[in-house]
Tab-separated table of N, CA and C in Angstrom:
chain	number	residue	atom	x	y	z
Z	80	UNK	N	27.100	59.257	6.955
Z	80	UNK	CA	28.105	59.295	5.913
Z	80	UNK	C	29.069	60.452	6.137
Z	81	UNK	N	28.652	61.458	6.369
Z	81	UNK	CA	29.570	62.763	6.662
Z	81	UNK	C	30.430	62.419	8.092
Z	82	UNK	N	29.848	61.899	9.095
Z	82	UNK	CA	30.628	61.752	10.181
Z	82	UNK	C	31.883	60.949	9.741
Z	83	UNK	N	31.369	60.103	8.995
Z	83	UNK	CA	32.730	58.583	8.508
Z	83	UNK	C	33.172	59.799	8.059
Z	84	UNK	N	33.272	60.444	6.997
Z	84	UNK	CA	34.447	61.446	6.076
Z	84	UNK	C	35.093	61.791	6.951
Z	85	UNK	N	34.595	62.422	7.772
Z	85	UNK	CA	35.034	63.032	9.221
Z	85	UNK	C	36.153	62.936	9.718
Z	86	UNK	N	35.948	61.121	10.300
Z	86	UNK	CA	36.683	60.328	11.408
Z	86	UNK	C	37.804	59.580	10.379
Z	87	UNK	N	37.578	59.507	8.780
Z	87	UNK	CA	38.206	58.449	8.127
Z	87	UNK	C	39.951	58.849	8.715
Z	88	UNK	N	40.272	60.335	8.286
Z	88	UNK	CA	41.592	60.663	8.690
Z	88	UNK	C	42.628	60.393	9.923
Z	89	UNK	N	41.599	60.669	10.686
Z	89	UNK	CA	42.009	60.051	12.455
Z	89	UNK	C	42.017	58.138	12.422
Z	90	UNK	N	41.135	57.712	12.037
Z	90	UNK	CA	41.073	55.723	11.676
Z	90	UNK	C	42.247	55.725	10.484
Z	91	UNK	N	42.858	56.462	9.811
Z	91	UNK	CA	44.054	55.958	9.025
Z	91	UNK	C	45.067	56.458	9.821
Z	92	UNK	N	45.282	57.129	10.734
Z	92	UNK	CA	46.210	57.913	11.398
Z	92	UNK	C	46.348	56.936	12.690
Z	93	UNK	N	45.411	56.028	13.381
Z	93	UNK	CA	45.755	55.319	14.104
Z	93	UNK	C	45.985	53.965	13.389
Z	94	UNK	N	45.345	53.662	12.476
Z	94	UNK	CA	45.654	52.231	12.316
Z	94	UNK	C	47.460	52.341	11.833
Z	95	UNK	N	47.995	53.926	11.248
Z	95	UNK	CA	49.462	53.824	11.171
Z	95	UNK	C	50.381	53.567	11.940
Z	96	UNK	N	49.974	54.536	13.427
Z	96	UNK	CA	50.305	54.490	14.170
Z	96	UNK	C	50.929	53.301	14.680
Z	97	UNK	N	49.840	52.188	15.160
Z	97	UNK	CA	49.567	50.879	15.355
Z	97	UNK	C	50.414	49.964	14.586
Z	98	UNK	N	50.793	49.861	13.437
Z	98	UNK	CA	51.587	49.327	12.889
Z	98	UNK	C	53.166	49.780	12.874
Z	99	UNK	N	53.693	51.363	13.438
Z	99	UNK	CA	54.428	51.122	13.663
Z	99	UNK	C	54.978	51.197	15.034
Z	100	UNK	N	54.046	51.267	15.917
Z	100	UNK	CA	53.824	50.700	17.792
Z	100	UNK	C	54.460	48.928	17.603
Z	101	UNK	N	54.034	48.604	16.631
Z	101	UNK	CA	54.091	47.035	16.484
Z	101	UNK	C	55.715	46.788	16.588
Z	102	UNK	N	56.844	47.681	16.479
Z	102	UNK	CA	57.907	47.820	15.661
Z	102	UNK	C	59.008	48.455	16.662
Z	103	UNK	N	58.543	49.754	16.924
Z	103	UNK	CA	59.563	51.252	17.493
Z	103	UNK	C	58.237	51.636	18.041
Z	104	UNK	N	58.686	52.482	19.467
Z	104	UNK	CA	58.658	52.821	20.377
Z	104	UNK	C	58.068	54.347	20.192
Z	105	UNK	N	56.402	54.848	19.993
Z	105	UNK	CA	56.128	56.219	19.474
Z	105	UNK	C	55.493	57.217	20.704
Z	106	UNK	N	56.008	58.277	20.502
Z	106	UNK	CA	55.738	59.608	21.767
Z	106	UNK	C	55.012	60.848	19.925
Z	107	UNK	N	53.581	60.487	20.533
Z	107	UNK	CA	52.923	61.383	19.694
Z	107	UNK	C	52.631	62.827	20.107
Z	108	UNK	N	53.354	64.167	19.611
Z	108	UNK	CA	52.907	64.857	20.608
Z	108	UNK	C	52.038	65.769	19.064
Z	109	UNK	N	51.352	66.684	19.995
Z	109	UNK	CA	50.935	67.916	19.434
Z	109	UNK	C	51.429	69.001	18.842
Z	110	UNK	N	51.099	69.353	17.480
Z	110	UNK	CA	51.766	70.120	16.691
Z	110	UNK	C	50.957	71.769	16.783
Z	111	UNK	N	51.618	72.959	15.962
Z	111	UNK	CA	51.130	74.158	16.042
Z	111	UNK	C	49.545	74.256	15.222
Z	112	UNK	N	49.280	73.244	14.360
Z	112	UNK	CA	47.726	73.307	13.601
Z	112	UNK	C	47.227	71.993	14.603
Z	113	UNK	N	47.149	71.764	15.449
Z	113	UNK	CA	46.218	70.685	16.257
Z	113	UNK	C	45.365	70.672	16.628
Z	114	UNK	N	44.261	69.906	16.977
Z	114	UNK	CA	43.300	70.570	17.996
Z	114	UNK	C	43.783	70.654	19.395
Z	115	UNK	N	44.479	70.899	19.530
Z	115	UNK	CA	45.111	70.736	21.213
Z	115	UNK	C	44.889	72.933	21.545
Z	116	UNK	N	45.294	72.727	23.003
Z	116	UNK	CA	45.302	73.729	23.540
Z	116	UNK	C	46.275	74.788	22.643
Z	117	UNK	N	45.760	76.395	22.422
Z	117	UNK	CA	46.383	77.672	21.878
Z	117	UNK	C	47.483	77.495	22.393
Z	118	UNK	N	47.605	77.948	23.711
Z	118	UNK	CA	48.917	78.119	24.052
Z	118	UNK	C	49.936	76.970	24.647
Z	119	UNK	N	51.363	77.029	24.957
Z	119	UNK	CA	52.063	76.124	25.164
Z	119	UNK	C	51.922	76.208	26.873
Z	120	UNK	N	52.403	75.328	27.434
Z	120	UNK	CA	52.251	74.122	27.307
Z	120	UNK	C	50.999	73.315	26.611
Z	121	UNK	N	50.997	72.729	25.340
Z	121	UNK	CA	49.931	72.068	24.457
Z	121	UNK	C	50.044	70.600	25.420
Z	122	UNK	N	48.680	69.832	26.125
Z	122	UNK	CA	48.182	69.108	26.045
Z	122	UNK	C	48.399	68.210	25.617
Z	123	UNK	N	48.592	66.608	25.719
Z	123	UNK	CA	49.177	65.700	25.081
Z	123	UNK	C	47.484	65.191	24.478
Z	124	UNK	N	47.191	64.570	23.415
Z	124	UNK	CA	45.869	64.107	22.582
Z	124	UNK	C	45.136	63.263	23.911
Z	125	UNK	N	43.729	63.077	23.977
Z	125	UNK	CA	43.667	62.047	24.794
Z	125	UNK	C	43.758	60.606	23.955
Z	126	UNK	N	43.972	59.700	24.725
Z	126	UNK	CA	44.510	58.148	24.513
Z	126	UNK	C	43.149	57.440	23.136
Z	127	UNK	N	41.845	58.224	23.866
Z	127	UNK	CA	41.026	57.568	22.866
Z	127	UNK	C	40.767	57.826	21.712
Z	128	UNK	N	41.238	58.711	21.171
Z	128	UNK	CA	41.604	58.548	20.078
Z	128	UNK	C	42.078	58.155	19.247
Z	129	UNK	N	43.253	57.115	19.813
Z	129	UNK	CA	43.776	56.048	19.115
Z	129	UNK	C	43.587	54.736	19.707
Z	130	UNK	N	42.094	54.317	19.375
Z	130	UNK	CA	42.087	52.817	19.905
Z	130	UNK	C	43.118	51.828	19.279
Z	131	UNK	N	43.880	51.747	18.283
Z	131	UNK	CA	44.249	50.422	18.180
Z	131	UNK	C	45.742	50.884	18.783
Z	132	UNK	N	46.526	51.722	18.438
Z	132	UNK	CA	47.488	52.529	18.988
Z	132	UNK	C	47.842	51.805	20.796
Z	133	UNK	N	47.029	52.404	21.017
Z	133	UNK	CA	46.901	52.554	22.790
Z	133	UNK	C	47.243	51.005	23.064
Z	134	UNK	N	46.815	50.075	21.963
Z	134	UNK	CA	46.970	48.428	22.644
Z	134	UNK	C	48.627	48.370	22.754
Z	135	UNK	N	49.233	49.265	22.283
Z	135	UNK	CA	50.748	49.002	22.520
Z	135	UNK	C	51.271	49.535	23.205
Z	136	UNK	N	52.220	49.146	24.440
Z	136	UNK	CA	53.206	49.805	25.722
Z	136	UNK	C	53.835	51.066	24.923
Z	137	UNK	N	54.145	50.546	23.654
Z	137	UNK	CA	55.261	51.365	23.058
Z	137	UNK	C	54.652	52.705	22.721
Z	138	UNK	N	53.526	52.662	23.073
Z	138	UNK	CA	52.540	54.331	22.023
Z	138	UNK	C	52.092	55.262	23.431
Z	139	UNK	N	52.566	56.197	23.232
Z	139	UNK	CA	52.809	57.446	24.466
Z	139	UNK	C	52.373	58.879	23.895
Z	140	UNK	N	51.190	59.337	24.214
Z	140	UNK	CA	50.749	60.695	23.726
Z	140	UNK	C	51.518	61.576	24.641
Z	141	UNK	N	52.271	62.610	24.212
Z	141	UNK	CA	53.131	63.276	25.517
Z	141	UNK	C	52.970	65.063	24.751
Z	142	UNK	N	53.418	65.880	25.816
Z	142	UNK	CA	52.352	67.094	25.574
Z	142	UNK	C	54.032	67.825	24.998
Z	143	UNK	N	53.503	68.989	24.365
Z	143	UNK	CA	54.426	69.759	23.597
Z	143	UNK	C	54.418	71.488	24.472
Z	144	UNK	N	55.827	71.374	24.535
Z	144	UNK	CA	57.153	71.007	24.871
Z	144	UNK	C	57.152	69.632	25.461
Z	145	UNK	N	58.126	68.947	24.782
Z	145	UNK	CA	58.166	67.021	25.563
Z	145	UNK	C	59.450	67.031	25.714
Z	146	UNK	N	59.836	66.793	26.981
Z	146	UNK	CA	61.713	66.488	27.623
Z	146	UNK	C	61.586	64.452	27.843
Z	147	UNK	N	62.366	64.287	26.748
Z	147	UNK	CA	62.843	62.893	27.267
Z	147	UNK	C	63.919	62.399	26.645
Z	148	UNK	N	64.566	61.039	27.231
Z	148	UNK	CA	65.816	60.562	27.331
Z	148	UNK	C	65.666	59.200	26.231
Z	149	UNK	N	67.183	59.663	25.591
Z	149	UNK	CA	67.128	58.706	24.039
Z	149	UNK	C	67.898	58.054	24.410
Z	150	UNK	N	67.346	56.719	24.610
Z	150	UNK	CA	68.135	55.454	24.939
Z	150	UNK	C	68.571	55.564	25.970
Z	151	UNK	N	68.481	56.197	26.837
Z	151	UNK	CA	69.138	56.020	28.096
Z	151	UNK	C	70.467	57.198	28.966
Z	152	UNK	N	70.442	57.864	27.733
Z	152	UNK	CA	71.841	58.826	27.637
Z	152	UNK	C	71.633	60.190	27.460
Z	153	UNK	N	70.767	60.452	26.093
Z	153	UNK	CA	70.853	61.856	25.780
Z	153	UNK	C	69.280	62.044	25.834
Z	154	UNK	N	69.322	63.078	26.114
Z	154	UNK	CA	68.581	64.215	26.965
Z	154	UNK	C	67.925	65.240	25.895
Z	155	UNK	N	66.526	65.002	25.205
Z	155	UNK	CA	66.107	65.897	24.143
Z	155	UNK	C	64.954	66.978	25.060
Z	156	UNK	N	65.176	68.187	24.363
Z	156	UNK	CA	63.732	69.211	24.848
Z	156	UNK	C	63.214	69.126	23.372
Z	157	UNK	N	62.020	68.529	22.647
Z	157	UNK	CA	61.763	68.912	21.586
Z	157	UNK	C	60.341	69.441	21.914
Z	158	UNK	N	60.129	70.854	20.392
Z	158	UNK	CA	58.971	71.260	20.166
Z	158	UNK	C	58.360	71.318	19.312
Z	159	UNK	N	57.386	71.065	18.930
Z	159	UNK	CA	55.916	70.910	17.758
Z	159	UNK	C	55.762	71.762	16.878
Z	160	UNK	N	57.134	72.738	16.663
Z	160	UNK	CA	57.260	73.748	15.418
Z	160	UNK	C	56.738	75.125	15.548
Z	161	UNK	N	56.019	75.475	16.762
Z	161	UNK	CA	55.567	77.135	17.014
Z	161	UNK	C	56.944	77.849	17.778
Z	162	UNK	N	56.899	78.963	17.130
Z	162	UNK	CA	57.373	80.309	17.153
Z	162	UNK	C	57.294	80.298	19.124
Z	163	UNK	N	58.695	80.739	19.546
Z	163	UNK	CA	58.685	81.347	21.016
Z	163	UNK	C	58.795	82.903	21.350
């Protein structure tokens, strides 16, 4: 019972995910309270954590600092909200 309490947050966090993978195109990265690595470069989540997620092309765990191209044109560096 305590493990379910546990995991419930992460199983509502992918089944969201998943529904909107179904839709638009998601790059999940790692924020400054994560469990991911202290320092930057942060680690992108591993994949299994989102089993239903992962069934879609469109769902991309990518590590923080993440450089990628919007639509084809413009050119983002975004970061996960920590202090440089």
């Amino acid at each position: 019972a305590q493990e379910q309490l546990l995991l419930q947050p992460l199983q509502s966090t992918d089944t969201l995910l998943a529904q909107l993978c179904a839709s638009v195109p998601v790059d999940l990265m790692p924020g400054p309270d994560d469990p991911s690595t202290a320092s930057l470069p942060q680690q992108p989540f591993n994949v299994t954590l989102f089993p239903y997620a992962t069934r879609y092309d469109s769902f991309h765990c990518v590590p923080n600092p993440y450089r990628c191209l919007l639509e084809g044109r413009v050119q983002l560096m975004v970061l996960g909200g920590q202090q440089l």
